[in-house]
Amino acid sequence: MDKQRLSGCIKSTATLIAGAIIYSIGTQCLISPANIAPGGAVGIALMFSYLTNLPVGGLTLMVNIPLLILAWFFLSHRFAIRTGITCIICSSFIDLIVAPYFPMYGGDRLISSLYGGIVIGVGMALIFLAGSTTGGSDIAGYLLRKKWPHISIGRFLMMIDGIILSSSVLVFHDIDAALLGLICLYAETKVIDMILYLSSASCKVLIVTQHPQQICTQIIRNIERSATIISGKGAYSGDDTNVVICTVRKSEFSDLKKINEAADENAFVMVTETNQVFGLGFRNFSEAIS
């Protein structure tokens, strides 16, 4: 069990570092030279960097610090710590490794925005697979939803990124900045979705196990979601068993896999991609017709 946990920890750390490096390359080498701000904390940092010539990584961390403090008090200590560590790693890679030693792309801005979005999307997907996020809009979206729970996180993210894209026109004095930023954001989102469950925002997981309560306890404690336990009987063996039903977001699935592997290596797991989920922690039922 200890070896399994150690192996999982090493794998997660390696995935996080790989994602942070790829994310940093896309941001510094492709997006920064094109003078576009594709949403999120890094978009704000890119605009301030353009105005002040300060390093992008340090500015990104400065933008995230107040959000992380709010996340500590109003969301989850675990989420704030994990996201904070990721922010520090990404910011350090941007300023200390990528900026001094990697070449900057100086070609067509359309190519820069498109491939920048693809590269950043790959990096963010790996970070999600490691069970973390890059902060920024994600934190702001969750915080705003605490205040206005009837509005979905997706809509909050659209509003936040829309404000950042609109502001980039004023900062860069170029309407193309917003249009190219939108292309970058679209490419980034599509790549993340393609890597994580082929465009599904969430997934439904059915776990046939002899240890349902242990799995559910860890789901509640570590992912901060709930689950449903259904009693069943094996058709072939005739033995009593249990089925745990849980729905999680794409960035939370790697944590659920670790929980299941640690609790019951012999569990039978079925994963179904879900395009829409309504209910507590996801979208409201009123949004089904919007």
CSV table of C-alpha atoms in Angstrom, one decimal:
chain,number,residue,atom,x,y,z
A,1,MET,CA,0.0,0.0,0.0
A,2,ASP,CA,2.8,2.4,0.9
A,3,LYS,CA,4.6,1.6,-2.3
A,4,GLN,CA,1.4,2.2,-4.3
A,5,ARG,CA,0.9,5.6,-2.6
A,6,LEU,CA,4.6,6.5,-3.2
A,7,SER,CA,4.3,5.5,-6.8
A,8,GLY,CA,1.1,7.5,-7.2
A,9,CYS,CA,2.7,10.6,-5.6
A,10,ILE,CA,5.7,10.4,-7.9
A,11,LYS,CA,3.5,10.0,-10.9
A,12,SER,CA,1.4,13.0,-9.9
A,13,THR,CA,4.4,15.1,-9.2
A,14,ALA,CA,6.0,14.2,-12.5
A,15,THR,CA,2.7,14.9,-14.4
A,16,LEU,CA,2.4,18.3,-12.6
A,17,ILE,CA,5.9,19.3,-13.4
A,18,ALA,CA,5.6,18.3,-17.1
A,19,GLY,CA,2.3,20.2,-17.3
A,20,ALA,CA,3.8,23.3,-15.7
A,21,ILE,CA,6.8,23.3,-18.1
A,22,ILE,CA,4.5,22.9,-21.2
A,23,TYR,CA,2.1,25.6,-19.8
A,24,SER,CA,5.1,27.9,-19.2
A,25,ILE,CA,6.5,27.4,-22.7
A,26,GLY,CA,3.1,28.2,-24.3
A,27,THR,CA,2.6,31.3,-22.2
A,28,GLN,CA,6.1,32.8,-22.5
A,29,CYS,CA,7.2,31.7,-25.9
A,30,LEU,CA,4.0,31.9,-27.9
A,31,ILE,CA,1.4,34.1,-26.2
A,32,SER,CA,3.5,36.8,-24.6
A,33,PRO,CA,5.3,37.9,-27.8
A,34,ALA,CA,1.9,38.2,-29.6
A,35,ASN,CA,0.5,40.8,-27.2
A,36,ILE,CA,-2.7,38.9,-26.4
A,37,ALA,CA,-4.4,38.1,-23.1
A,38,PRO,CA,-6.4,34.9,-23.3
A,39,GLY,CA,-8.2,35.2,-20.0
A,40,GLY,CA,-7.3,34.0,-16.5
A,41,ALA,CA,-4.7,35.3,-14.1
A,42,VAL,CA,-2.0,34.9,-16.8
A,43,GLY,CA,-4.0,37.1,-19.1
A,44,ILE,CA,-4.0,39.9,-16.5
A,45,ALA,CA,-0.3,39.3,-15.9
A,46,LEU,CA,0.5,39.6,-19.6
A,47,MET,CA,-1.3,43.0,-19.8
A,48,PHE,CA,0.6,44.3,-16.7
A,49,SER,CA,3.8,42.9,-18.1
A,50,TYR,CA,3.2,44.8,-21.4
A,51,LEU,CA,2.7,48.1,-19.4
A,52,THR,CA,5.5,47.6,-16.8
A,53,ASN,CA,8.0,45.2,-18.4
A,54,LEU,CA,7.9,43.2,-15.2
A,55,PRO,CA,8.2,39.4,-15.5
A,56,VAL,CA,5.1,37.5,-16.4
A,57,GLY,CA,5.5,34.7,-13.9
A,58,GLY,CA,5.9,37.0,-10.9
A,59,LEU,CA,2.9,39.0,-12.0
A,60,THR,CA,0.8,35.9,-12.4
A,61,LEU,CA,1.7,34.8,-8.9
A,62,MET,CA,0.8,38.3,-7.6
A,63,VAL,CA,-2.6,38.2,-9.2
A,64,ASN,CA,-3.2,34.7,-7.7
A,65,ILE,CA,-2.2,35.5,-4.2
A,66,PRO,CA,-5.4,37.4,-3.1
A,67,LEU,CA,-7.5,34.8,-4.8
A,68,LEU,CA,-5.7,32.0,-2.9
A,69,ILE,CA,-6.2,33.8,0.4
A,70,LEU,CA,-9.9,34.0,-0.4
A,71,ALA,CA,-9.9,30.3,-1.4
A,72,TRP,CA,-8.3,29.4,1.9
A,73,PHE,CA,-11.1,31.1,3.9
A,74,PHE,CA,-14.1,30.4,1.7
A,75,LEU,CA,-13.4,27.3,-0.3
A,76,SER,CA,-11.0,24.7,1.0
A,77,HIS,CA,-7.6,24.7,2.7
A,78,ARG,CA,-6.5,21.7,0.6
A,79,PHE,CA,-7.6,23.3,-2.6
A,80,ALA,CA,-5.8,26.6,-1.7
A,81,ILE,CA,-2.5,24.8,-0.8
A,82,ARG,CA,-2.5,22.5,-3.9
A,83,THR,CA,-3.3,25.4,-6.2
A,84,GLY,CA,-0.8,27.7,-4.5
A,85,ILE,CA,2.0,25.2,-5.0
A,86,THR,CA,1.1,24.8,-8.7
A,87,CYS,CA,1.0,28.6,-9.1
A,88,ILE,CA,4.5,28.9,-7.6
A,89,ILE,CA,5.9,26.1,-9.8
A,90,CYS,CA,4.4,27.6,-13.0
A,91,SER,CA,5.5,31.2,-12.2
A,92,SER,CA,9.0,30.0,-11.3
A,93,PHE,CA,9.3,28.0,-14.6
A,94,ILE,CA,8.1,31.0,-16.6
A,95,ASP,CA,10.6,33.5,-15.1
A,96,LEU,CA,13.6,31.3,-14.2
A,97,ILE,CA,13.7,28.7,-16.9
A,98,VAL,CA,11.6,29.5,-20.0
A,99,ALA,CA,12.1,33.3,-20.3
A,100,PRO,CA,16.0,33.2,-20.0
A,101,TYR,CA,16.7,30.0,-22.0
A,102,PHE,CA,13.8,29.4,-24.5
A,103,PRO,CA,13.4,31.2,-27.8
A,104,MET,CA,10.4,33.5,-28.3
A,105,TYR,CA,8.2,33.1,-31.4
A,106,GLY,CA,8.1,36.3,-33.5
A,107,GLY,CA,6.0,35.2,-36.5
A,108,ASP,CA,2.4,35.6,-37.4
A,109,ARG,CA,0.1,36.4,-34.4
A,110,LEU,CA,-2.7,34.1,-35.6
A,111,ILE,CA,-0.3,31.1,-35.6
A,112,SER,CA,1.0,32.3,-32.2
A,113,SER,CA,-2.5,32.4,-30.7
A,114,LEU,CA,-3.6,29.1,-32.2
A,115,TYR,CA,-0.5,27.1,-31.2
A,116,GLY,CA,-0.2,28.9,-28.0
A,117,GLY,CA,-3.7,27.8,-27.0
A,118,ILE,CA,-2.9,24.3,-28.0
A,119,VAL,CA,0.4,24.1,-26.0
A,120,ILE,CA,-1.2,25.8,-23.0
A,121,GLY,CA,-4.1,23.4,-23.2
A,122,VAL,CA,-1.8,20.4,-23.1
A,123,GLY,CA,0.0,21.8,-20.1
A,124,MET,CA,-3.3,22.6,-18.2
A,125,ALA,CA,-4.7,19.1,-19.0
A,126,LEU,CA,-1.6,17.5,-17.4
A,127,ILE,CA,-2.0,19.8,-14.4
A,128,PHE,CA,-5.7,18.7,-14.1
A,129,LEU,CA,-4.6,15.1,-14.4
A,130,ALA,CA,-2.3,15.7,-11.5
A,131,GLY,CA,-5.3,16.9,-9.4
A,132,SER,CA,-4.5,20.6,-9.4
A,133,THR,CA,-5.4,23.8,-11.3
A,134,THR,CA,-3.5,27.0,-12.3
A,135,GLY,CA,-5.8,29.2,-10.2
A,136,GLY,CA,-7.0,32.5,-11.7
A,137,SER,CA,-10.4,32.2,-13.2
A,138,ASP,CA,-11.1,28.8,-11.6
A,139,ILE,CA,-10.8,30.3,-8.1
A,140,ALA,CA,-12.7,33.4,-9.0
A,141,GLY,CA,-15.5,31.3,-10.5
A,142,TYR,CA,-15.9,29.1,-7.4
A,143,LEU,CA,-15.8,32.2,-5.1
A,144,LEU,CA,-18.5,34.0,-7.1
A,145,ARG,CA,-20.7,30.9,-7.1
A,146,LYS,CA,-20.5,30.8,-3.4
A,147,LYS,CA,-22.2,34.3,-3.5
A,148,TRP,CA,-24.6,33.6,-6.3
A,149,PRO,CA,-25.2,29.8,-6.3
A,150,HIS,CA,-28.0,30.0,-8.9
A,151,ILE,CA,-25.4,31.0,-11.6
A,152,SER,CA,-23.2,28.2,-13.0
A,153,ILE,CA,-19.4,28.3,-12.7
A,154,GLY,CA,-19.2,28.1,-16.5
A,155,ARG,CA,-21.0,31.3,-16.9
A,156,PHE,CA,-18.9,33.1,-14.3
A,157,LEU,CA,-15.8,31.9,-16.2
A,158,MET,CA,-17.2,33.2,-19.5
A,159,MET,CA,-17.9,36.6,-17.9
A,160,ILE,CA,-14.4,36.8,-16.2
A,161,ASP,CA,-12.6,35.9,-19.4
A,162,GLY,CA,-14.8,38.2,-21.4
A,163,ILE,CA,-13.9,41.1,-19.2
A,164,ILE,CA,-10.2,40.3,-19.6
A,165,LEU,CA,-10.4,39.9,-23.3
A,166,SER,CA,-12.2,43.3,-23.6
A,167,SER,CA,-9.7,45.0,-21.4
A,168,SER,CA,-6.8,43.7,-23.6
A,169,VAL,CA,-8.1,45.9,-26.5
A,170,LEU,CA,-7.6,49.0,-24.3
A,171,VAL,CA,-4.2,47.8,-23.0
A,172,PHE,CA,-2.7,46.7,-26.3
A,173,HIS,CA,-4.6,49.4,-28.3
A,174,ASP,CA,-5.5,46.7,-30.8
A,175,ILE,CA,-8.9,45.0,-31.4
A,176,ASP,CA,-7.1,42.0,-32.8
A,177,ALA,CA,-5.8,41.4,-29.3
A,178,ALA,CA,-9.2,40.3,-28.2
A,179,LEU,CA,-10.0,38.4,-31.3
A,180,LEU,CA,-6.7,36.5,-31.2
A,181,GLY,CA,-7.1,36.0,-27.5
A,182,LEU,CA,-10.5,34.4,-28.1
A,183,ILE,CA,-9.0,32.0,-30.6
A,184,CYS,CA,-6.3,31.1,-28.1
A,185,LEU,CA,-8.9,30.5,-25.4
A,186,TYR,CA,-11.0,28.4,-27.7
A,187,ALA,CA,-8.1,26.2,-28.8
A,188,GLU,CA,-6.9,25.8,-25.2
A,189,THR,CA,-10.4,24.7,-24.0
A,190,LYS,CA,-10.8,22.2,-26.9
A,191,VAL,CA,-7.4,20.6,-26.2
A,192,ILE,CA,-8.2,20.3,-22.5
A,193,ASP,CA,-11.5,18.6,-23.3
A,194,MET,CA,-10.0,16.4,-25.9
A,195,ILE,CA,-7.4,15.1,-23.5
A,196,LEU,CA,-9.7,14.8,-20.5
A,197,TYR,CA,-12.7,12.6,-21.4
A,198,LEU,CA,-13.2,13.7,-25.0
A,199,SER,CA,-15.0,17.0,-24.4
A,200,SER,CA,-17.0,15.8,-21.4
A,201,ALA,CA,-17.2,18.3,-18.6
A,202,SER,CA,-17.9,15.6,-16.0
A,203,CYS,CA,-18.1,11.8,-15.7
A,204,LYS,CA,-20.3,9.4,-13.9
A,205,VAL,CA,-18.5,6.6,-12.1
A,206,LEU,CA,-20.0,3.3,-11.0
A,207,ILE,CA,-17.8,1.3,-8.6
A,208,VAL,CA,-18.7,-2.3,-7.7
A,209,THR,CA,-16.9,-2.9,-4.4
A,210,GLN,CA,-16.9,-4.7,-1.1
A,211,HIS,CA,-15.6,-1.5,0.6
A,212,PRO,CA,-18.2,1.2,-0.3
A,213,GLN,CA,-18.0,3.2,3.0
A,214,GLN,CA,-14.3,3.5,2.8
A,215,ILE,CA,-14.4,4.8,-0.7
A,216,CYS,CA,-17.3,7.2,0.1
A,217,THR,CA,-15.5,8.6,3.1
A,218,GLN,CA,-12.4,9.4,1.1
A,219,ILE,CA,-14.6,10.9,-1.7
A,220,ILE,CA,-16.2,13.2,0.8
A,221,ARG,CA,-13.0,14.1,2.6
A,222,ASN,CA,-10.6,14.5,-0.3
A,223,ILE,CA,-12.8,15.6,-3.3
A,224,GLU,CA,-15.5,17.2,-1.2
A,225,ARG,CA,-18.3,15.5,-3.2
A,226,SER,CA,-20.8,12.9,-2.2
A,227,ALA,CA,-21.8,9.6,-3.5
A,228,THR,CA,-24.7,7.0,-3.5
A,229,ILE,CA,-24.3,3.4,-2.2
A,230,ILE,CA,-26.7,0.8,-3.7
A,231,SER,CA,-26.9,-2.8,-2.5
A,232,GLY,CA,-26.6,-5.5,-5.1
A,233,LYS,CA,-26.0,-9.1,-5.8
A,234,GLY,CA,-23.6,-10.7,-8.3
A,235,ALA,CA,-25.4,-12.5,-11.1
A,236,TYR,CA,-22.8,-15.2,-11.5
A,237,SER,CA,-21.5,-15.6,-7.9
A,238,GLY,CA,-24.7,-14.8,-6.1
A,239,ASP,CA,-22.6,-12.9,-3.5
A,240,ASP,CA,-23.9,-9.6,-2.0
A,241,THR,CA,-22.0,-6.6,-3.2
A,242,ASN,CA,-22.4,-2.8,-3.3
A,243,VAL,CA,-22.3,-0.2,-6.1
A,244,VAL,CA,-21.0,3.3,-5.4
A,245,ILE,CA,-22.3,6.0,-7.8
A,246,CYS,CA,-20.4,9.3,-8.0
A,247,THR,CA,-20.2,12.1,-10.5
A,248,VAL,CA,-17.1,14.3,-10.6
A,249,ARG,CA,-15.6,17.0,-12.7
A,250,LYS,CA,-12.8,16.2,-15.2
A,251,SER,CA,-10.1,17.8,-13.0
A,252,GLU,CA,-11.3,15.6,-10.0
A,253,PHE,CA,-11.2,12.2,-11.7
A,254,SER,CA,-7.6,11.5,-11.1
A,255,ASP,CA,-8.2,11.9,-7.3
A,256,LEU,CA,-11.1,9.5,-7.5
A,257,LYS,CA,-8.9,6.9,-9.3
A,258,LYS,CA,-6.3,7.1,-6.5
A,259,ILE,CA,-9.0,6.7,-3.8
A,260,ASN,CA,-10.5,3.6,-5.5
A,261,GLU,CA,-7.1,2.0,-6.1
A,262,ALA,CA,-6.1,2.5,-2.4
A,263,ALA,CA,-9.4,1.3,-1.0
A,264,ASP,CA,-10.2,-1.7,-3.2
A,265,GLU,CA,-7.8,-3.0,-5.9
A,266,ASN,CA,-10.4,-5.6,-6.9
A,267,ALA,CA,-13.2,-3.2,-7.5
A,268,PHE,CA,-15.0,-3.2,-10.9
A,269,VAL,CA,-15.2,0.4,-12.2
A,270,MET,CA,-17.3,1.8,-15.1
A,271,VAL,CA,-16.8,5.4,-16.3
A,272,THR,CA,-19.4,7.2,-18.4
A,273,GLU,CA,-18.8,10.5,-20.0
A,274,THR,CA,-21.5,13.1,-19.2
A,275,ASN,CA,-22.2,16.2,-21.3
A,276,GLN,CA,-24.5,17.8,-18.7
A,277,VAL,CA,-24.9,17.4,-15.0
A,278,PHE,CA,-27.6,19.2,-12.9
A,279,GLY,CA,-27.8,19.4,-9.2
A,280,LEU,CA,-25.8,20.4,-6.1
A,281,GLY,CA,-22.2,21.3,-7.0
A,282,PHE,CA,-22.9,21.3,-10.7
A,283,ARG,CA,-25.4,23.2,-12.9
A,284,ASN,CA,-28.9,24.2,-11.6
A,285,PHE,CA,-32.0,22.6,-13.1
A,286,SER,CA,-33.2,26.0,-14.3
A,287,GLU,CA,-30.2,26.0,-16.7
A,288,ALA,CA,-31.5,23.0,-18.5
A,289,ILE,CA,-33.5,25.1,-20.9
A,290,SER,CA,-31.0,28.0,-21.1
